[in-house]
Amino acid sequence: MEDRAITTSRGFINPQTSPDADSSVLQIWGGYPLQGHVKISGAKNSALAIIAGSLLCPEDCRIRNVPSLVDVTRMGQILLALGVKLDQNGDILDINASGIRQSQAPYELVSQLRASFFVIGPLLARLGVAQIPLPGGCTIGARPVELHVRGLQAMGADVQIEHGMVNAYVTGKNRKLKGAEIYLSYPSVGATETLMMAATLAEGETTIENAAQEPEVMDLANFCNSMGARIRGAGTNTITISGVTRLHSTDYSIIPDRVEAGTYLVAGAITHSELSLLSVVPDHLTAVIAKLREVGVQVVVEAANQLRIIPGQSIMATDIETLPYPGFPTDMQAQFMALLALSEGDSLITETVFENRLRHVAELNRMGADIRVKGNNAIVRGVPMLTGAPVVATDLRASAALVLAALAAKGKTTIQGLHHLDRGYEKLEEKLLSLGAKLQRVPESSVDADGRASNPDLLTSQSN
Ligand code: UD1
């Protein structure tokens, strides 16, 4: 698979993944065991927050271990539109935000990437003004931003929402935000990140109570601190930020992606294969590993940054409730549903974080799963076998669940809606092929009406 380049200010390259994520499909022939090791990429959600955070700094920022993903490219495009210089070389991204010309982010870009709303915090802190379109909902829920807005207001910003635009200003002589005591009624990841970034350059001290504790929040705080910010307590539910007047240059490496790692762990479990994961932080996967152990899979910490999964004979049923970190992540719910669809017994999955994140149920049922939805609960009756079918990815993690189900299913699965997958899994096909999976991305038009295509035994890691 080609490397997906981000936009750069020298030589602009269009975001991309495969040439036509919308007109291509992924064909997967299931039932082949996987084997070997896979290197986990940098965390998408850290990368998005950290790229936004680089707006705080008027000097060079070098960010390493940046995953090559459509979402990351889109965040880069937002910064470009604001007048920031970017240069990408492999997984290194150099950003210089000394010359921000614009305080208004373009709607076409913000509407495609909800996380781009997070630039409101650093922009307001740097310029005293930010105009960001309301990002709107997405396939998994309405996703409002009132916690971000209320927090910024508490820090002295004047925020008006008009014609779909959030217009935020700081008045006063030096146009500086003021430190404040903020309590979040829900530990929103995005709101915590927005407010933490805004407080970095504010006058005085800010505390964020009931803050999100996700590792990506801590990564963002570490990144800001590497530029001279004074943030304490990130990773706990109380974060304290002492404002500084200016940040300086940095060279920072992003943490590994715990959701990508969790997805490969489930790939091992669902195909009954032994796999090693390199470049992981086992501590970030505690809830996921605990659930895997409950269903009868061994997960061994082989080294500080290496995990090995050793499957059991069968998959046992278990119940799962998604929660803010350190609870079980909503971003792993769909993948576990695919796994539990093949368990011995009944499982109850309760989604508490997003209101509309069970749309993959219908697609898994097309593959022979027996899952019923009641409100935000999914009742999963384990079946002995899934069968390949044409299916449609409904969101990013749902698409990962379909890939996992397809790896275990009998026969061929054809997955449409690959633009979701390309948002969040770096080199997915390449990585799975190297583990021995049989799959290929082909133009939709080349697929037979009955779904027949190439012989899976001819597919190798070079075929992609
Ligand atoms: C981030 C992650 C996403 C993950 C989610 C929860 C990024 C780029 N994305 O999304 O992958 O699934 O955390 O772990 O980091 N909410 C409000 N009002 C607000 C803000 C949020 O009601 O002002 C609600 C949301 O609608 C949602 C819940 O809070 O129901 C969690 O959202 P939040 O933690 O903010 O998620 P994101 O930051 O959008």
XYZ file of C-alpha atoms and ligand atoms in Angstrom:
503
model
C 0.000 0.000 0.000
C 1.334 3.415 -0.793
C 2.449 5.695 1.997
C -0.226 8.224 2.800
C 1.304 11.634 2.769
C 0.016 14.569 4.730
C -0.301 17.994 3.209
C 2.839 20.010 3.342
C 3.352 23.690 2.815
C 6.235 22.936 0.447
C 4.707 20.586 -2.104
C 1.099 20.138 -1.128
C -0.001 16.564 -1.387
C -3.663 15.675 -1.299
C -4.763 13.628 1.651
C -4.838 10.125 0.784
C -5.135 6.616 1.295
C -5.982 4.307 -1.469
C -6.859 6.080 -4.676
C -10.596 5.630 -4.171
C -11.663 4.679 -0.704
C -15.258 5.256 -1.761
C -15.237 3.143 -4.885
C -13.003 0.367 -3.571
C -13.944 -2.603 -1.463
C -11.906 -4.825 0.792
C -12.202 -8.528 0.114
C -11.233 -10.837 2.949
C -11.114 -14.622 2.817
C -11.650 -15.871 6.342
C -10.470 -18.909 8.223
C -6.726 -18.503 7.718
C -4.702 -18.450 10.931
C -2.466 -15.452 11.546
C 1.114 -15.608 12.734
C 4.020 -13.318 13.493
C 4.434 -9.852 14.886
C 2.967 -6.480 14.120
C 4.315 -3.032 14.943
C 1.754 -0.629 16.342
C 1.708 2.902 14.920
C 1.493 6.232 16.753
C -1.845 7.051 18.375
C -4.300 8.789 16.055
C -6.063 10.630 18.847
C -2.791 11.865 20.337
C -1.584 12.998 16.944
C -4.751 15.016 16.332
C -4.567 16.779 19.700
C -0.811 17.358 19.505
C -0.971 18.809 15.987
C -3.659 21.209 17.274
C -1.456 21.915 20.310
C 1.446 22.963 18.088
C -0.587 26.124 17.354
C 0.403 27.281 20.838
C 4.061 27.499 19.886
C 5.664 30.295 17.819
C 8.756 28.172 17.163
C 9.550 24.873 15.371
C 7.846 21.725 16.630
C 9.051 18.328 15.492
C 6.544 15.547 16.106
C 7.631 11.939 15.658
C 5.748 8.656 15.315
C 2.901 10.440 13.500
C 0.608 7.855 11.886
C -0.140 8.284 8.215
C -3.929 8.531 8.300
C -6.641 10.522 6.583
C -7.712 12.165 9.861
C -4.157 13.325 10.531
C -3.918 14.723 7.017
C -7.158 16.614 7.557
C -5.894 18.134 10.781
C -2.764 19.181 8.889
C -4.942 20.812 6.251
C -6.738 22.850 8.909
C -3.407 24.174 10.149
C -2.339 24.963 6.593
C -5.548 26.934 6.118
C -4.639 28.958 9.221
C -1.271 29.875 7.707
C 0.899 27.329 9.515
C 3.885 25.688 7.798
C 4.016 21.899 7.781
C 6.553 19.512 6.397
C 6.239 15.756 6.574
C 8.975 13.233 6.131
C 7.883 9.659 6.876
C 6.455 9.622 10.374
C 8.108 12.934 11.302
C 6.013 16.057 11.046
C 7.636 19.493 11.367
C 5.271 22.309 12.217
C 5.955 26.004 12.462
C 3.024 28.109 13.620
C 4.948 31.388 13.938
C 2.927 32.997 11.178
C -0.706 32.134 11.871
C -2.622 34.434 9.529
C -6.152 33.211 10.069
C -8.339 32.765 13.117
C -11.154 31.127 11.169
C -11.121 27.430 10.291
C -12.888 26.464 7.049
C -16.205 24.626 7.404
C -15.433 22.077 4.649
C -12.509 20.807 6.705
C -14.018 21.028 10.202
C -17.141 19.195 9.056
C -14.983 16.279 7.913
C -13.026 15.955 11.143
C -14.763 16.621 14.414
C -11.505 16.718 16.358
C -10.478 19.796 14.383
C -12.830 21.793 16.622
C -10.144 21.352 19.309
C -8.058 24.091 17.600
C -10.391 26.610 19.231
C -8.439 26.373 22.520
C -4.914 27.003 21.211
C -6.071 29.604 18.670
C -7.877 31.606 21.311
C -4.876 31.373 23.625
C -2.440 32.505 20.908
C -4.488 35.144 19.075
C -7.285 36.122 21.440
C -9.787 35.267 18.726
C -11.024 32.061 17.074
C -13.890 31.352 14.710
C -14.604 27.684 14.320
C -17.658 26.182 12.638
C -19.758 23.882 14.816
C -18.577 20.454 13.751
C -22.035 18.885 13.764
C -22.858 15.309 14.623
C -21.426 12.184 13.129
C -22.483 8.599 12.594
C -21.956 7.628 16.232
C -23.827 10.487 17.896
C -24.727 14.178 18.118
C -21.434 15.093 19.789
C -22.142 18.578 21.156
C -19.367 20.955 22.255
C -21.008 22.873 25.100
C -18.400 21.674 27.618
C -15.630 23.200 25.511
C -17.594 26.442 25.182
C -18.534 26.767 28.871
C -14.946 26.145 29.921
C -13.639 28.854 27.579
C -16.294 31.246 28.903
C -15.165 30.490 32.461
C -11.674 31.567 31.334
C -13.051 34.933 30.254
C -13.782 34.330 26.584
C -16.797 35.929 24.990
C -18.357 33.134 22.957
C -21.277 33.600 20.554
C -22.744 30.910 18.388
C -24.249 32.372 15.206
C -25.002 30.896 11.803
C -23.315 27.615 12.710
C -20.107 29.366 13.750
C -18.557 29.542 17.206
C -17.083 33.054 17.482
C -14.797 33.350 20.478
C -12.979 36.511 21.562
C -10.914 37.589 24.494
C -11.340 41.264 25.270
C -9.092 43.444 27.420
C -5.742 45.061 26.777
C -3.600 41.968 26.298
C -6.386 39.668 25.032
C -5.290 36.927 27.442
C -7.508 34.199 28.840
C -7.659 34.084 32.645
C -7.091 31.045 34.820
C -10.325 29.530 36.171
C -11.721 26.639 38.175
C -13.595 24.419 35.765
C -15.701 21.384 36.597
C -16.650 19.193 33.643
C -20.050 17.552 34.125
C -18.702 14.684 31.972
C -15.017 13.789 31.536
C -14.972 14.677 27.834
C -11.659 13.948 26.160
C -12.008 16.778 23.662
C -13.157 19.358 26.212
C -10.310 18.451 28.565
C -7.822 18.847 25.716
C -9.298 22.117 24.425
C -9.296 23.687 27.883
C -5.883 22.362 28.851
C -4.384 23.898 25.702
C -6.228 27.184 26.235
C -5.025 27.404 29.849
C -1.398 26.853 28.882
C -0.974 30.521 27.845
C -3.617 31.992 30.194
C -2.883 34.397 33.029
C -2.831 32.541 36.333
C -3.817 29.022 37.299
C -6.575 26.828 35.856
C -7.897 23.638 37.383
C -9.995 21.178 35.444
C -11.987 18.893 37.747
C -13.533 15.640 36.497
C -11.045 15.807 33.642
C -10.708 12.971 31.138
C -7.881 10.616 32.131
C -7.201 9.044 28.737
C -3.520 8.383 27.873
C -3.891 10.767 24.912
C -4.717 13.607 27.324
C -1.514 12.811 29.177
C 0.399 12.675 25.899
C -0.880 16.126 24.962
C 0.106 17.458 28.402
C 3.592 15.940 28.067
C 3.920 17.517 24.629
C 2.889 20.942 25.968
C 5.236 20.577 28.937
C 8.076 19.717 26.546
C 7.500 23.225 25.091
C 7.667 24.844 28.540
C 4.019 24.619 29.626
C 3.293 23.921 33.304
C 0.626 21.221 33.427
C 0.310 18.890 36.417
C -2.022 15.998 37.085
C -2.780 14.957 33.487
C -3.853 11.320 33.597
C -5.789 11.950 36.830
C -9.210 13.547 37.192
C -7.773 16.898 38.328
C -5.469 18.808 36.032
C -3.773 22.029 37.105
C -2.265 24.378 34.557
C -0.128 27.368 35.525
C -0.150 29.745 32.578
C 3.151 30.772 30.972
C 3.759 33.667 28.587
C 5.384 31.781 25.729
C 6.236 28.250 24.630
C 9.408 27.131 22.891
C 10.553 24.656 20.281
C 10.273 20.912 20.910
C 11.004 17.452 19.524
C 8.368 15.026 20.737
C 7.345 11.425 19.992
C 3.702 10.306 20.111
C 2.619 7.282 22.179
C 1.549 4.026 20.479
C -2.092 3.668 19.475
C -3.880 1.613 22.131
C -6.962 1.133 19.952
C -4.938 -0.191 17.043
C -3.120 -2.484 19.502
C -6.417 -3.666 20.971
C -7.733 -4.381 17.486
C -4.756 -6.629 16.689
C -5.164 -8.405 20.030
C -8.745 -9.204 19.047
C -7.491 -10.301 15.605
C -5.358 -12.909 17.363
C -8.196 -13.982 19.653
C -10.843 -14.257 16.940
C -8.632 -16.277 14.565
C -7.189 -18.404 17.416
C -3.715 -17.240 16.457
C -0.628 -16.455 18.475
C 0.619 -12.941 17.708
C 3.189 -10.520 19.097
C 2.553 -6.797 19.238
C 5.579 -4.489 19.198
C 5.600 -0.823 20.304
C 2.731 -0.930 22.757
C 2.181 0.454 26.246
C 0.581 -2.492 28.092
C -0.656 -0.197 30.890
C -2.859 1.664 28.407
C -4.636 -1.602 27.578
C -5.491 -2.788 31.090
C -9.279 -2.948 30.588
C -8.947 -4.573 27.169
C -6.451 -7.166 28.398
C -8.667 -7.952 31.420
C -11.617 -8.654 29.112
C -9.510 -10.826 26.822
C -8.410 -12.859 29.830
C -12.056 -13.200 30.898
C -12.964 -14.726 27.546
C -10.148 -17.262 27.876
C -7.283 -15.657 25.979
C -3.819 -15.339 27.499
C -2.092 -11.994 27.093
C 1.539 -11.999 28.136
C 3.637 -8.890 28.681
C 6.840 -10.020 26.961
C 8.786 -6.793 27.408
C 8.053 -3.239 28.536
C 6.611 -2.436 25.097
C 5.681 -5.868 23.778
C 2.632 -8.096 24.195
C 1.957 -11.648 23.108
C -1.487 -13.104 22.709
C -1.999 -16.838 23.148
C -5.521 -17.922 22.216
C -7.616 -20.458 24.082
C -9.581 -23.370 22.567
C -12.816 -21.433 22.610
C -14.098 -17.940 23.379
C -16.165 -17.528 26.536
C -19.000 -15.022 26.850
C -18.647 -11.905 29.002
C -20.426 -8.605 29.640
C -18.934 -5.260 28.655
C -19.845 -1.697 29.562
C -18.028 1.132 27.841
C -16.810 3.928 30.124
C -14.345 6.803 30.173
C -10.732 5.707 30.789
C -9.621 3.682 32.724
C -12.892 1.877 31.960
C -13.430 -0.228 28.873
C -12.981 2.035 25.801
C -15.903 2.758 23.513
C -13.372 2.664 20.672
C -12.960 -1.118 21.298
C -16.658 -1.963 21.700
C -17.356 -2.947 18.084
C -14.247 -5.130 17.829
C -15.212 -7.028 21.007
C -18.721 -7.471 19.694
C -17.268 -9.309 16.680
C -15.287 -11.521 19.071
C -18.198 -12.237 21.401
C -20.404 -13.075 18.413
C -18.323 -16.275 18.244
C -18.338 -17.002 21.981
C -19.896 -19.894 23.852
C -22.847 -18.256 25.607
C -24.606 -14.905 25.853
C -22.940 -11.543 26.406
C -24.387 -8.128 27.179
C -22.645 -5.093 25.713
C -23.695 -1.697 27.055
C -22.557 1.441 25.215
C -22.644 4.405 27.595
C -20.330 6.919 25.868
C -21.995 7.512 22.477
C -25.722 7.238 21.843
C -25.597 5.729 18.367
C -22.680 3.369 18.339
C -24.311 -0.004 17.657
C -24.890 0.302 13.932
C -22.445 -2.517 13.182
C -24.897 -4.999 14.731
C -26.931 -5.250 11.533
C -23.801 -5.871 9.484
C -22.453 -8.523 11.880
C -25.858 -10.214 11.758
C -25.545 -10.358 7.959
C -22.502 -12.510 8.602
C -24.481 -14.921 10.761
C -24.114 -13.305 14.188
C -27.093 -13.377 16.553
C -27.208 -9.934 18.170
C -30.235 -7.927 19.292
C -30.228 -4.246 20.207
C -32.338 -2.812 23.016
C -31.636 0.852 23.633
C -27.929 1.160 24.293
C -27.591 -2.587 24.990
C -26.611 -5.303 22.568
C -27.454 -8.864 23.550
C -24.959 -11.118 21.833
C -25.841 -14.812 21.532
C -22.665 -16.625 20.573
C -22.806 -18.666 17.372
C -20.337 -21.395 16.325
C -19.512 -19.836 12.975
C -19.755 -16.611 10.949
C -20.028 -16.669 7.174
C -18.590 -14.197 4.694
C -21.022 -11.679 3.191
C -21.075 -8.271 1.528
C -21.172 -5.683 4.349
C -20.927 -1.906 4.771
C -18.718 -0.122 7.301
C -20.748 2.440 9.256
C -17.966 4.134 11.222
C -14.273 3.784 11.930
C -14.319 1.154 14.674
C -17.319 -0.618 13.123
C -15.207 -1.117 10.021
C -12.478 -2.700 12.161
C -15.082 -5.037 13.671
C -16.134 -6.163 10.204
C -12.513 -6.836 9.238
C -12.090 -8.949 12.390
C -15.322 -10.858 11.799
C -14.271 -11.446 8.188
C -10.881 -12.858 9.243
C -12.721 -15.524 11.249
C -15.688 -16.105 8.930
C -16.092 -18.981 6.526
C -15.677 -17.781 2.950
C -15.318 -14.319 1.538
C -16.472 -11.006 2.981
C -16.589 -7.828 0.902
C -16.465 -4.601 2.929
C -17.668 -1.291 1.517
C -17.214 2.152 3.071
C -13.415 1.982 3.346
C -13.073 5.729 3.942
C -13.978 4.966 7.559
C -11.195 2.402 7.875
C -8.653 4.739 6.300
C -9.316 7.350 8.949
C -7.751 5.320 11.707
C -5.695 2.233 10.768
C -2.260 2.825 9.300
C -1.240 0.249 6.663
C -3.953 -2.145 7.789
C -3.863 -4.333 4.713
C -0.063 -4.460 4.661
C 0.076 -5.406 8.329
C -2.596 -8.111 8.048
C -1.053 -9.572 4.893
C 2.299 -9.846 6.669
C 0.525 -11.855 9.390
C -0.821 -14.271 6.784
C -4.330 -12.920 6.245
C -5.838 -13.267 2.784
C -7.255 -9.975 1.641
C -7.104 -7.381 -1.075
C -8.526 -3.961 -1.869
C -10.056 -3.843 -5.322
C -12.245 -1.433 -7.282
C -15.874 -2.174 -6.529
C -16.543 -2.530 -10.257
C -14.193 -5.520 -10.502
C -16.195 -7.642 -8.080
C -18.510 -10.273 -9.605
C -22.183 -10.072 -8.863
C -21.843 -13.184 -6.710
C -18.819 -11.667 -5.005
C -16.247 -14.026 -6.570
C -12.775 -12.683 -7.254
C -9.188 -13.847 -7.145
C -7.975 -17.026 -5.578
C -7.037 -16.133 -1.974
C -4.107 -18.543 -2.066
C -2.413 -16.295 -4.610
C -2.476 -13.278 -2.299
C 0.783 -12.378 -0.606
C 2.078 -9.372 1.234
C 3.335 -8.052 -2.120
C -0.100 -8.147 -3.683
C -1.240 -4.928 -2.107
C -12.531 11.295 21.817
C -11.849 10.401 20.820
C -12.765 9.270 20.384
C -13.298 8.521 21.598
C -13.914 9.498 22.597
C -14.334 8.818 23.894
C -10.361 11.956 19.739
C -10.006 12.674 18.494
N -11.454 11.209 19.683
O -13.631 11.908 21.150
O -12.019 8.376 19.567
O -14.286 7.598 21.186
O -12.971 10.519 22.938
O -13.278 8.139 24.449
O -9.652 12.022 20.716
N -19.993 15.427 25.056
C -20.950 16.352 25.384
N -20.613 17.672 25.373
C -19.352 18.110 25.043
C -18.380 17.152 24.727
C -18.728 15.813 24.736
O -22.089 15.997 25.671
O -19.117 19.329 25.062
C -20.370 13.990 25.034
C -20.245 13.389 23.625
O -21.379 13.671 22.843
C -20.090 11.922 23.942
C -19.303 11.934 25.258
O -19.443 13.243 25.803
O -21.343 11.318 24.142
C -17.826 11.621 25.080
O -17.285 12.559 24.202
P -15.776 13.047 24.270
O -15.070 12.403 25.404
O -15.755 14.528 24.182
O -15.209 12.440 22.930
P -14.345 13.170 21.819
O -13.331 14.039 22.439
O -15.236 13.744 20.782
